[in-house]
Coordinates of C-alpha atoms in Angstrom, one line a residue:
Chain A
M269 CA -11.4 2.2 -18.5
T270 CA -15.2 2.1 -17.8
P271 CA -16.3 2.0 -21.5
R272 CA -14.0 -1.0 -22.1
L273 CA -15.4 -2.7 -19.0
R274 CA -18.9 -2.3 -20.3
R275 CA -18.0 -3.7 -23.7
I276 CA -16.4 -6.8 -22.1
Q277 CA -19.3 -7.3 -19.7
S278 CA -22.0 -7.0 -22.4
K279 CA -20.1 -9.4 -24.7
K280 CA -19.6 -12.0 -21.9
D281 CA -22.7 -11.4 -19.8
S282 CA -20.5 -11.6 -16.8
A283 CA -19.5 -9.6 -13.7
V284 CA -16.9 -12.2 -12.6
C285 CA -13.4 -11.1 -11.6
V286 CA -11.1 -14.1 -10.9
G287 CA -8.7 -13.3 -8.1
L288 CA -5.2 -14.8 -8.5
D289 CA -3.8 -15.3 -5.0
P290 CA -1.5 -18.2 -5.6
D291 CA -0.7 -19.5 -2.1
P292 CA 2.2 -21.9 -2.1
D293 CA 0.7 -23.9 0.8
R294 CA -2.5 -24.6 -1.2
M295 CA -1.1 -25.7 -4.5
P296 CA -3.1 -28.6 -6.1
R297 CA -1.4 -31.9 -5.5
P298 CA -0.2 -32.5 -9.1
L299 CA 1.9 -29.3 -8.8
Q300 CA 3.4 -30.0 -5.4
K301 CA 6.5 -31.7 -6.7
R302 CA 7.5 -28.6 -8.7
S303 CA 9.5 -25.7 -7.4
T304 CA 7.3 -23.0 -5.9
L305 CA 8.1 -20.5 -8.6
D306 CA 7.4 -23.0 -11.4
A307 CA 4.2 -24.3 -9.7
T308 CA 3.0 -20.7 -9.3
L309 CA 3.4 -19.9 -13.0
V310 CA 1.8 -23.1 -14.2
F311 CA -1.0 -22.9 -11.7
C312 CA -1.9 -19.3 -12.8
R313 CA -1.6 -20.1 -16.5
Q314 CA -4.0 -23.1 -16.0
I315 CA -6.5 -21.1 -14.0
V316 CA -6.4 -18.2 -16.6
E317 CA -7.0 -20.7 -19.5
A318 CA -9.8 -22.4 -17.6
T319 CA -11.7 -19.3 -16.6
A320 CA -11.0 -16.6 -19.2
E321 CA -14.1 -17.4 -21.1
V322 CA -16.4 -16.3 -18.3
A323 CA -14.0 -13.8 -16.6
A324 CA -14.6 -10.1 -17.2
A325 CA -11.4 -9.4 -15.2
F326 CA -8.5 -11.0 -13.4
K327 CA -7.2 -9.4 -10.2
L328 CA -3.6 -10.3 -9.3
N329 CA -2.8 -10.1 -5.6
F330 CA 0.8 -8.7 -5.4
A331 CA 1.4 -10.0 -1.9
F332 CA 1.6 -13.6 -3.1
F333 CA 4.0 -12.8 -6.0
E334 CA 6.2 -10.4 -4.0
A335 CA 6.6 -13.1 -1.3
L336 CA 8.5 -15.2 -3.9
G337 CA 11.2 -12.5 -4.3
P338 CA 12.5 -10.9 -7.5
T339 CA 11.5 -13.9 -9.6
G340 CA 8.0 -13.7 -8.2
F341 CA 7.8 -10.1 -9.5
Q342 CA 8.8 -11.4 -12.9
I343 CA 6.2 -14.1 -12.8
L344 CA 3.6 -11.5 -11.9
G345 CA 4.4 -9.7 -15.2
E346 CA 4.3 -13.0 -17.1
V347 CA 0.9 -13.9 -15.7
A348 CA -0.5 -10.5 -16.5
R349 CA 0.7 -10.9 -20.1
L350 CA -1.0 -14.3 -20.4
I351 CA -4.5 -12.7 -19.8
P352 CA -6.5 -12.3 -23.0
D353 CA -7.5 -8.9 -24.3
D354 CA -11.1 -9.4 -23.6
C355 CA -10.5 -9.5 -19.8
L356 CA -9.4 -6.5 -17.7
T357 CA -6.3 -6.9 -15.6
I358 CA -6.4 -5.4 -12.1
A359 CA -3.2 -5.0 -10.0
D360 CA -4.3 -5.7 -6.4
A361 CA -1.4 -3.8 -4.9
K362 CA -3.3 -1.3 -2.7
R363 CA -0.8 1.5 -3.4
G364 CA -0.9 4.8 -1.5
D365 CA 2.0 7.2 -1.3
I366 CA 2.8 10.8 -1.8
G367 CA 2.5 12.2 -5.3
N368 CA 6.1 11.7 -6.3
S369 CA 6.2 8.1 -5.2
A370 CA 2.7 7.4 -6.5
R371 CA 3.8 8.4 -10.0
F372 CA 6.6 5.8 -9.9
Y373 CA 4.1 3.1 -8.7
A374 CA 1.6 4.1 -11.5
R375 CA 4.3 3.9 -14.1
S376 CA 5.4 0.5 -12.9
I377 CA 1.9 -0.9 -12.8
F378 CA 0.4 0.6 -15.9
D379 CA 3.4 0.9 -18.2
D380 CA 5.9 -1.8 -17.3
L381 CA 3.5 -4.4 -16.1
G382 CA 0.7 -3.3 -18.4
F383 CA -2.2 -3.5 -16.0
D384 CA -5.5 -1.8 -16.8
A385 CA -6.4 -0.9 -13.2
C386 CA -4.9 -0.8 -9.7
T387 CA -6.4 -0.9 -6.2
V388 CA -5.4 2.2 -4.3
A389 CA -5.5 3.1 -0.6
P390 CA -7.1 6.5 0.1
Y391 CA -5.6 7.4 3.5
M392 CA -3.0 9.8 2.1
G393 CA -5.5 11.7 0.0
R394 CA -5.8 13.2 -3.4
D395 CA -2.2 13.4 -4.5
A396 CA -1.7 9.7 -3.6
V397 CA -4.6 8.7 -5.9
E398 CA -4.4 11.2 -8.8
P399 CA -1.5 9.5 -10.7
F400 CA -3.8 6.5 -11.0
L401 CA -6.6 8.6 -12.4
A402 CA -4.5 10.5 -15.0
R403 CA -5.1 8.2 -18.0
A404 CA -8.4 7.6 -19.7
D405 CA -7.6 4.0 -20.5
K406 CA -6.7 3.1 -17.0
A407 CA -8.4 3.1 -13.6
A408 CA -8.0 3.2 -9.8
F409 CA -10.3 1.2 -7.6
V410 CA -10.0 3.1 -4.3
L411 CA -10.7 1.3 -1.1
A412 CA -14.0 2.5 0.4
R413 CA -15.6 -0.2 2.6
T414 CA -13.5 -3.4 2.5
S415 CA -14.6 -7.0 3.3
N416 CA -12.2 -7.8 6.2
P417 CA -12.9 -8.0 9.9
G418 CA -10.8 -4.9 10.7
A419 CA -12.7 -2.7 8.1
A420 CA -14.8 -1.1 10.8
D421 CA -11.8 0.2 12.8
L422 CA -11.4 3.3 10.6
Q423 CA -13.9 3.0 7.7
E424 CA -16.9 3.1 10.0
A425 CA -15.7 5.9 12.2
C426 CA -18.4 8.5 12.0
T427 CA -17.3 11.8 10.5
C428 CA -18.6 15.3 11.1
G429 CA -18.3 16.3 7.4
D430 CA -15.9 18.9 6.2
D431 CA -16.5 22.6 6.9
T432 CA -20.3 22.1 6.8
V433 CA -22.9 20.1 8.6
E434 CA -23.8 18.3 5.3
G435 CA -22.6 14.7 5.6
S436 CA -22.3 15.0 9.3
G437 CA -22.6 11.6 11.0
D438 CA -21.6 9.7 7.8
P439 CA -19.2 6.8 8.2
L440 CA -15.7 7.5 6.8
Y441 CA -16.3 5.1 3.8
L442 CA -18.9 7.4 2.5
H443 CA -16.7 10.4 3.0
T444 CA -13.9 8.6 1.0
A445 CA -16.3 7.6 -1.8
R446 CA -17.4 11.2 -2.3
K447 CA -13.8 12.3 -2.4
V448 CA -13.1 9.7 -5.1
A449 CA -16.1 10.8 -7.2
E450 CA -14.8 14.4 -6.8
W451 CA -11.2 13.5 -7.7
S452 CA -12.2 11.6 -10.8
A453 CA -14.9 14.0 -12.0
D454 CA -12.6 15.5 -14.6
A455 CA -11.7 12.1 -16.0
P456 CA -14.9 10.0 -16.0
G457 CA -14.3 6.3 -16.2
T458 CA -11.0 6.4 -14.3
G459 CA -12.2 6.2 -10.7
G460 CA -13.8 3.2 -9.0
L461 CA -14.4 1.9 -5.5
V462 CA -13.6 -1.3 -3.7
V463 CA -16.6 -2.3 -1.6
G464 CA -16.9 -5.6 0.2
A465 CA -19.7 -8.0 -0.4
T466 CA -19.8 -8.7 3.4
A467 CA -21.4 -5.2 4.1
P468 CA -24.5 -5.2 2.0
A469 CA -26.0 -2.0 3.6
A470 CA -22.8 -0.1 2.8
L471 CA -23.0 -1.4 -0.8
E472 CA -26.4 0.2 -1.3
E473 CA -25.5 3.4 0.5
L474 CA -22.3 3.7 -1.7
R475 CA -24.3 3.0 -4.9
D476 CA -26.7 5.7 -4.0
A477 CA -23.9 8.2 -3.3
C478 CA -21.9 7.2 -6.4
P479 CA -24.3 6.1 -9.1
T480 CA -21.8 5.9 -11.9
L481 CA -18.5 4.7 -10.4
P482 CA -17.6 1.0 -11.1
F483 CA -17.4 -1.1 -8.0
L484 CA -14.9 -3.9 -7.5
I485 CA -16.5 -6.2 -4.9
P486 CA -14.5 -8.8 -3.0
G487 CA -15.8 -11.0 -0.3
V488 CA -18.1 -13.5 -2.0
G489 CA -17.2 -17.2 -1.7
A490 CA -14.7 -17.9 1.1
Q491 CA -15.5 -14.6 2.9
G492 CA -19.2 -15.3 2.9
G493 CA -20.9 -12.6 0.8
D494 CA -24.0 -13.6 -1.2
P495 CA -23.5 -13.1 -4.9
E496 CA -27.2 -12.4 -5.8
A497 CA -27.7 -10.0 -2.9
V498 CA -24.6 -8.1 -4.0
M499 CA -25.9 -7.6 -7.5
R500 CA -29.3 -6.5 -6.3
A501 CA -27.6 -3.9 -4.1
A502 CA -25.0 -2.5 -6.4
A503 CA -25.3 -3.4 -10.1
T504 CA -27.3 -0.8 -12.1
E505 CA -27.6 0.3 -15.6
R506 CA -25.2 3.2 -14.9
G507 CA -23.0 1.6 -12.3
P508 CA -21.1 -1.5 -13.4
V509 CA -19.7 -4.0 -10.9
L510 CA -17.0 -6.6 -10.9
V511 CA -17.4 -9.3 -8.2
N512 CA -14.2 -11.0 -7.2
S513 CA -13.7 -14.5 -6.0
S514 CA -10.3 -15.9 -5.4
R515 CA -10.1 -18.9 -3.1
S516 CA -13.4 -20.6 -4.0
I517 CA -12.3 -20.6 -7.7
L518 CA -8.6 -21.3 -7.3
Y519 CA -9.0 -24.1 -4.8
A520 CA -12.2 -25.6 -6.0
S521 CA -10.3 -28.9 -6.3
D522 CA -6.8 -29.8 -5.2
G523 CA -6.6 -32.8 -7.5
A524 CA -5.7 -33.3 -11.1
D525 CA -9.0 -31.6 -12.1
Y526 CA -8.2 -28.3 -10.4
A527 CA -8.4 -26.3 -13.6
E528 CA -11.6 -27.8 -14.7
A529 CA -13.1 -27.3 -11.3
A530 CA -12.0 -23.7 -11.3
G531 CA -13.7 -23.2 -14.7
E532 CA -16.9 -24.7 -13.3
A533 CA -16.7 -22.5 -10.1
A534 CA -16.3 -19.4 -12.3
R535 CA -19.3 -20.4 -14.4
E536 CA -21.4 -21.0 -11.3
L537 CA -20.4 -17.6 -10.0
R538 CA -21.2 -15.9 -13.3
D539 CA -24.7 -17.6 -13.3
A540 CA -25.4 -16.6 -9.7
L541 CA -24.5 -13.0 -10.4
Q542 CA -26.6 -13.0 -13.5
S543 CA -29.6 -14.3 -11.4
G544 CA -29.2 -11.4 -9.1
L545 CA -29.1 -9.0 -12.0
A546 CA -32.4 -10.5 -13.4
A547 CA -34.2 -10.6 -10.0
P548 CA -37.4 -8.5 -9.9
D549 CA -36.0 -6.0 -7.4
G550 CA -32.8 -5.6 -9.4
S551 CA -32.5 -2.5 -11.5
Chain B
M111 CA 12.3 -2.9 17.9
T112 CA 12.2 0.2 20.1
P113 CA 14.9 -1.0 22.5
R114 CA 17.3 -1.4 19.6
L115 CA 16.4 2.0 18.2
R116 CA 17.2 3.5 21.6
R117 CA 20.6 1.8 21.7
I118 CA 21.5 3.0 18.3
Q119 CA 20.4 6.5 19.0
S120 CA 22.2 6.8 22.2
K121 CA 25.4 5.4 20.6
K122 CA 25.2 7.8 17.7
D123 CA 23.4 10.8 19.2
S124 CA 21.3 10.9 16.1
A125 CA 17.7 11.0 15.1
V126 CA 18.6 11.0 11.4
C127 CA 16.9 8.6 9.0
V128 CA 18.3 8.7 5.5
G129 CA 15.6 8.2 2.8
L130 CA 16.8 6.2 -0.2
D131 CA 14.5 7.4 -3.1
P132 CA 16.8 6.8 -6.1
D133 CA 15.2 8.8 -8.9
P134 CA 16.7 7.8 -12.3
D135 CA 16.1 11.4 -13.5
R136 CA 18.2 12.9 -10.7
M137 CA 21.3 10.7 -10.8
P138 CA 24.5 12.6 -10.2
R139 CA 26.3 13.4 -13.4
P140 CA 29.2 10.8 -12.9
L141 CA 26.6 8.0 -12.9
Q142 CA 24.6 9.1 -15.9
K143 CA 26.6 7.1 -18.4
R144 CA 25.7 3.8 -16.5
S145 CA 22.6 1.8 -17.0
T146 CA 19.8 2.8 -14.7
L147 CA 20.0 -0.4 -12.7
D148 CA 23.7 -0.2 -12.3
A149 CA 23.6 3.5 -11.4
T150 CA 20.9 2.9 -8.8
L151 CA 22.9 0.3 -7.0
V152 CA 26.2 2.3 -7.1
F153 CA 24.4 5.5 -6.0
C154 CA 22.7 3.8 -3.1
R155 CA 25.9 2.1 -2.0
Q156 CA 27.8 5.4 -2.0
I157 CA 25.1 7.2 -0.1
V158 CA 25.0 4.4 2.5
E159 CA 28.7 4.5 2.9
A160 CA 28.8 8.3 3.2
T161 CA 26.0 8.6 5.7
A162 CA 25.9 5.4 7.8
E163 CA 28.1 7.0 10.5
V164 CA 25.4 9.5 11.4
A165 CA 22.3 7.6 10.3
A166 CA 20.2 5.9 13.0
A167 CA 18.1 4.4 10.2
F168 CA 17.7 4.1 6.4
K169 CA 14.3 4.1 4.8
L170 CA 14.0 2.5 1.4
N171 CA 11.2 3.8 -0.8
F172 CA 9.8 0.8 -2.6
A173 CA 8.3 2.8 -5.4
F174 CA 11.6 3.8 -6.9
F175 CA 12.9 0.2 -6.9
E176 CA 9.7 -1.4 -8.1
A177 CA 9.7 1.0 -11.1
L178 CA 12.9 -0.7 -12.3
G179 CA 11.1 -4.1 -12.7
P180 CA 12.1 -7.5 -11.2
T181 CA 15.8 -6.5 -11.1
G182 CA 14.9 -3.4 -9.2
F183 CA 13.3 -5.6 -6.6
Q184 CA 16.6 -7.6 -6.4
I185 CA 18.6 -4.3 -6.0
L186 CA 16.3 -3.3 -3.2
G187 CA 17.3 -6.5 -1.3
E188 CA 21.0 -5.9 -2.1
V189 CA 20.9 -2.3 -0.8
A190 CA 19.1 -3.4 2.4
R191 CA 21.9 -5.9 3.0
L192 CA 24.6 -3.3 2.5
I193 CA 23.3 -1.3 5.5
P194 CA 25.4 -1.8 8.6
D195 CA 23.9 -3.4 11.7
D196 CA 24.1 -0.2 13.8
C197 CA 21.4 1.3 11.6
L198 CA 17.7 0.3 11.4
T199 CA 16.3 -0.6 8.0
I200 CA 12.8 0.6 7.2
A201 CA 10.8 -0.7 4.2
D202 CA 8.8 2.3 3.0
A203 CA 6.2 0.2 1.3
K204 CA 3.0 1.5 2.9
R205 CA 1.5 -1.9 2.9
G206 CA -2.2 -2.4 3.9
D207 CA -4.2 -5.5 3.0
I208 CA -6.4 -8.1 4.6
G209 CA -4.9 -10.4 7.1
N210 CA -4.1 -13.3 4.8
S211 CA -2.3 -11.0 2.2
A212 CA -0.7 -8.9 5.0
R213 CA 1.0 -12.0 6.4
F214 CA 2.6 -12.6 2.9
Y215 CA 3.8 -9.0 2.7
A216 CA 5.2 -9.2 6.3
R217 CA 7.0 -12.4 5.5
S218 CA 8.5 -10.9 2.3
I219 CA 9.6 -7.7 4.0
F220 CA 10.8 -9.0 7.3
D221 CA 12.1 -12.5 6.4
D222 CA 13.2 -12.5 2.8
L223 CA 14.3 -8.9 2.5
G224 CA 15.4 -8.7 6.2
F225 CA 14.0 -5.2 7.1
D226 CA 13.6 -4.2 10.7
A227 CA 10.4 -2.2 10.1
C228 CA 7.8 -1.3 7.5
T229 CA 5.5 1.6 6.9
V230 CA 1.9 0.4 7.0
A231 CA -1.4 2.0 5.9
P232 CA -4.2 1.9 8.5
Y233 CA -7.3 2.2 6.3
M234 CA -8.2 -1.5 6.4
G235 CA -7.9 -1.7 10.1
R236 CA -6.5 -4.1 12.7
D237 CA -6.0 -7.3 10.7
A238 CA -4.1 -5.4 8.0
V239 CA -1.6 -4.1 10.6
E240 CA -1.3 -6.9 13.1
P241 CA 1.0 -9.2 11.0
F242 CA 3.5 -6.3 11.2
L243 CA 3.2 -6.1 15.0
A244 CA 3.6 -9.8 15.7
R245 CA 7.4 -9.9 16.3
A246 CA 9.2 -8.2 19.1
D247 CA 12.3 -7.5 17.0
K248 CA 10.4 -5.8 14.2
A249 CA 8.0 -2.8 13.9
A250 CA 5.3 -1.2 11.9
F251 CA 5.3 2.6 11.4
V252 CA 1.6 3.2 10.7
L253 CA 0.5 6.3 8.8
A254 CA -1.2 8.8 11.1
R255 CA -0.7 12.4 9.8
T256 CA 1.4 12.4 6.6
S257 CA 3.4 15.3 5.2
N258 CA 1.8 15.6 1.7
P259 CA -0.7 18.1 0.4
G260 CA -3.5 15.6 0.2
A261 CA -3.1 14.5 3.8
A262 CA -6.0 16.6 5.0
D263 CA -8.5 14.9 2.7
L264 CA -9.1 12.0 5.0
Q265 CA -6.7 12.4 8.0
E266 CA -8.3 15.7 9.1
A267 CA -11.9 14.6 8.7
C268 CA -13.3 15.2 12.1
T269 CA -14.6 12.0 13.8
C270 CA -17.4 11.6 16.3
G271 CA -15.5 9.0 18.3
D272 CA -16.7 5.4 18.5
D273 CA -19.7 4.4 20.6
T274 CA -19.0 7.2 23.1
V275 CA -18.7 11.0 23.1
E276 CA -15.1 10.7 24.2
G277 CA -12.8 11.7 21.3
S278 CA -15.7 13.4 19.6
G279 CA -14.5 16.0 17.2
D280 CA -11.0 14.6 17.0
P281 CA -9.4 14.4 13.6
L282 CA -9.1 11.0 12.0
Y283 CA -5.3 11.0 12.5
L284 CA -5.8 11.0 16.3
H285 CA -8.4 8.2 16.1
T286 CA -5.9 6.2 14.0
A287 CA -3.0 6.8 16.4
R288 CA -5.1 5.7 19.4
K289 CA -6.0 2.5 17.5
V290 CA -2.3 1.8 16.8
A291 CA -1.5 2.3 20.5
E292 CA -4.3 -0.2 21.3
W293 CA -3.2 -2.8 18.7
S294 CA 0.4 -2.7 19.8
A295 CA -0.3 -2.7 23.6
D296 CA 0.3 -6.4 23.9
A297 CA 3.7 -6.2 22.1
P298 CA 5.3 -2.9 23.3
G299 CA 8.0 -1.7 21.0
T300 CA 6.4 -3.0 17.8
G301 CA 4.0 -0.1 16.9
G302 CA 5.0 3.3 15.7
L303 CA 3.5 6.2 13.8
V304 CA 4.4 8.2 10.7
V305 CA 3.8 11.9 11.4
G306 CA 4.8 14.6 8.9
A307 CA 7.1 17.4 9.9
T308 CA 4.9 19.8 8.0
A309 CA 2.1 19.6 10.6
P310 CA 3.7 20.7 13.9
A311 CA 0.4 21.0 15.8
A312 CA -0.5 17.5 14.9
L313 CA 3.0 16.3 16.0
E314 CA 2.4 17.7 19.5
E315 CA -1.1 16.4 19.7
L316 CA 0.0 12.9 18.7
R317 CA 2.9 12.9 21.1
D318 CA 0.5 13.8 23.9
A319 CA -1.9 11.0 22.9
C320 CA 0.8 8.4 22.3
P321 CA 3.7 9.2 24.7
T322 CA 5.8 6.1 24.1
L323 CA 5.3 5.2 20.4
P324 CA 8.3 5.9 18.2
F325 CA 7.6 8.4 15.5
L326 CA 9.0 8.3 12.0
I327 CA 8.9 11.9 10.7
P328 CA 9.2 12.7 7.0
G329 CA 8.9 16.2 5.6
V330 CA 12.0 18.1 6.6
G331 CA 14.3 19.3 3.9
A332 CA 12.6 19.5 0.4
Q333 CA 9.1 19.4 1.9
G334 CA 9.8 22.3 4.2
G335 CA 9.5 21.0 7.8
D336 CA 11.8 22.6 10.4
P337 CA 14.1 20.1 12.1
E338 CA 14.5 21.9 15.4
A339 CA 10.7 22.6 15.8
V340 CA 10.0 18.9 15.1
M341 CA 12.3 17.8 17.8
R342 CA 10.8 20.2 20.3
A343 CA 7.3 19.0 19.5
A344 CA 7.9 15.3 19.4
A345 CA 11.2 14.0 20.9
T346 CA 10.9 13.1 24.5
E347 CA 12.6 10.8 27.0
R348 CA 10.0 8.1 26.5
G349 CA 9.1 8.8 22.9
P350 CA 11.9 8.4 20.4
V351 CA 11.8 9.9 16.9
L352 CA 13.4 9.3 13.6
V353 CA 13.5 12.3 11.3
N354 CA 13.7 11.3 7.6
S355 CA 15.3 13.3 4.8
S356 CA 15.6 12.0 1.3
R357 CA 16.1 14.5 -1.4
S358 CA 18.1 17.1 0.5
I359 CA 20.7 14.4 1.4
L360 CA 20.6 12.3 -1.9
Y361 CA 20.8 15.3 -4.2
A362 CA 22.9 17.6 -2.1
S363 CA 25.3 17.7 -5.1
D364 CA 24.9 16.3 -8.6
G365 CA 28.7 16.4 -9.3
A366 CA 31.5 14.1 -8.5
D367 CA 31.3 15.0 -4.8
Y368 CA 27.7 13.8 -4.4
A369 CA 28.6 11.2 -1.7
E370 CA 30.7 13.6 0.3
A371 CA 27.9 16.3 0.0
A372 CA 25.3 13.7 1.1
G373 CA 27.5 12.9 4.2
E374 CA 27.8 16.6 5.0
A375 CA 24.0 17.1 4.6
A376 CA 23.3 14.2 6.9
R377 CA 25.7 15.6 9.5
E378 CA 24.1 19.0 9.3
L379 CA 20.7 17.4 9.8
R380 CA 21.9 15.4 12.8
D381 CA 23.3 18.6 14.4
A382 CA 20.1 20.6 13.7
L383 CA 18.1 17.8 15.3
Q384 CA 20.3 17.6 18.3
S385 CA 20.0 21.4 18.8
G386 CA 16.2 21.0 18.9
L387 CA 16.6 18.3 21.5
A388 CA 18.9 20.5 23.6
A389 CA 16.6 23.6 23.4
P390 CA 15.3 24.9 26.7
D391 CA 11.7 24.0 26.0
G392 CA 12.6 20.5 24.7
S393 CA 11.9 17.7 27.1

């Protein structure tokens, strides 16, 4: 997947990933008289149309679609198909199960729903991640250091390294990242990491440890991460990044101009990210 | 949820959890002429009817239903509703996402689909797990030490403990289990652990560390764990266990007697588990 990501990013000069987390309680006012299912589809379509020009990728958060029941799952597929070919589609499903089940999840997400990439949880280890690394045109963004308050509970547990003192004292997120680099070594371009914008030191550390893996970076906007600092810490010639924003784009306005406001918020994010890239200490 | 689990188990004298992983490639011959969707529903209904008498719980593996698309999601709900009230229903969905998304997943699984419990991935920490611990009548079985080959990659990483030397050198699965005990301390009966039957030493260690948490134990049958040894290691007066078997019950026969054979396999598992419980060194 990485070569395609590079082509898209150099065509659009953009690291923006638009996160589609359609919360029924936050629908713009003009959509509130519609049914939740109908409003969700219309809302997502309008956001995609308003932001596709500057979006290098869209990330669909499965929680919000699954909460709508079987029809929500159908809408998820419809929204994925609406996204133009010059944007990557990322299934934010955080899958992680034993090999046999993981193969079924990968088939559903890559083949039936047609996504280009999926977020994957690493706790169950190699056989849970591998089915998502098996195809050159697809990718797994594996959780390394996430942006939420509870991230530290496990991810910052200090590890003693495995079978050797090398790596001793490293936090678990670095251990995880090294495993992902190892698991995807045979299929370059298929492995990536999720690293939150809210932990800039971890971002730098992970970029040093994994110079070529693409990073999917949530946590700017509503969660407080600084777009320019993120680019300085993680975007390099060899290591591409996608910076996700959901709420600050989707809910930029709750009035009739919500789509226009979302487009404007996406352009502002694109510009802020490009400034970070151009900064003197960027690389 | 734990008090209800105890009532069911003492009524049925059973620790059996029947895993519903309906693989389209392994449907019994009499169902092979039906459509996959239809065969899946009929197969699950027959298995539920044949095994409910001895099953303390059913665990539905979401991967196999999601792979069937939106209608698969609908069938998942239908199968969950077919399960009698004297069996727990466990959503094997391995959810794990930031608090906001986790709340949507919990709502979908507990309210819309009506499950009693859900398997949850711990990598993202407390706020990813808490929405599943918030209701006294429900439960989260959090992954601690799983039964798959890749389990060791992260779960056996040795940790240095947090902020203290206590716990130093413990494997990550113990660190995780202690966190789950801590997170569920305010709502006893809502937190549990997934611990694989294939790692008996870890089972004992985890039972010592978490004497009252219920354990959901996969990995007997096709994966090779020994039912009696599992009960001796983990089932105690204060700490209930559910031992899951999927393939060796579902695919006990691929002929016209598949339901009858599944019922027989479930009864045999129940008896093997009860033997472990009654063994002299059981407690």
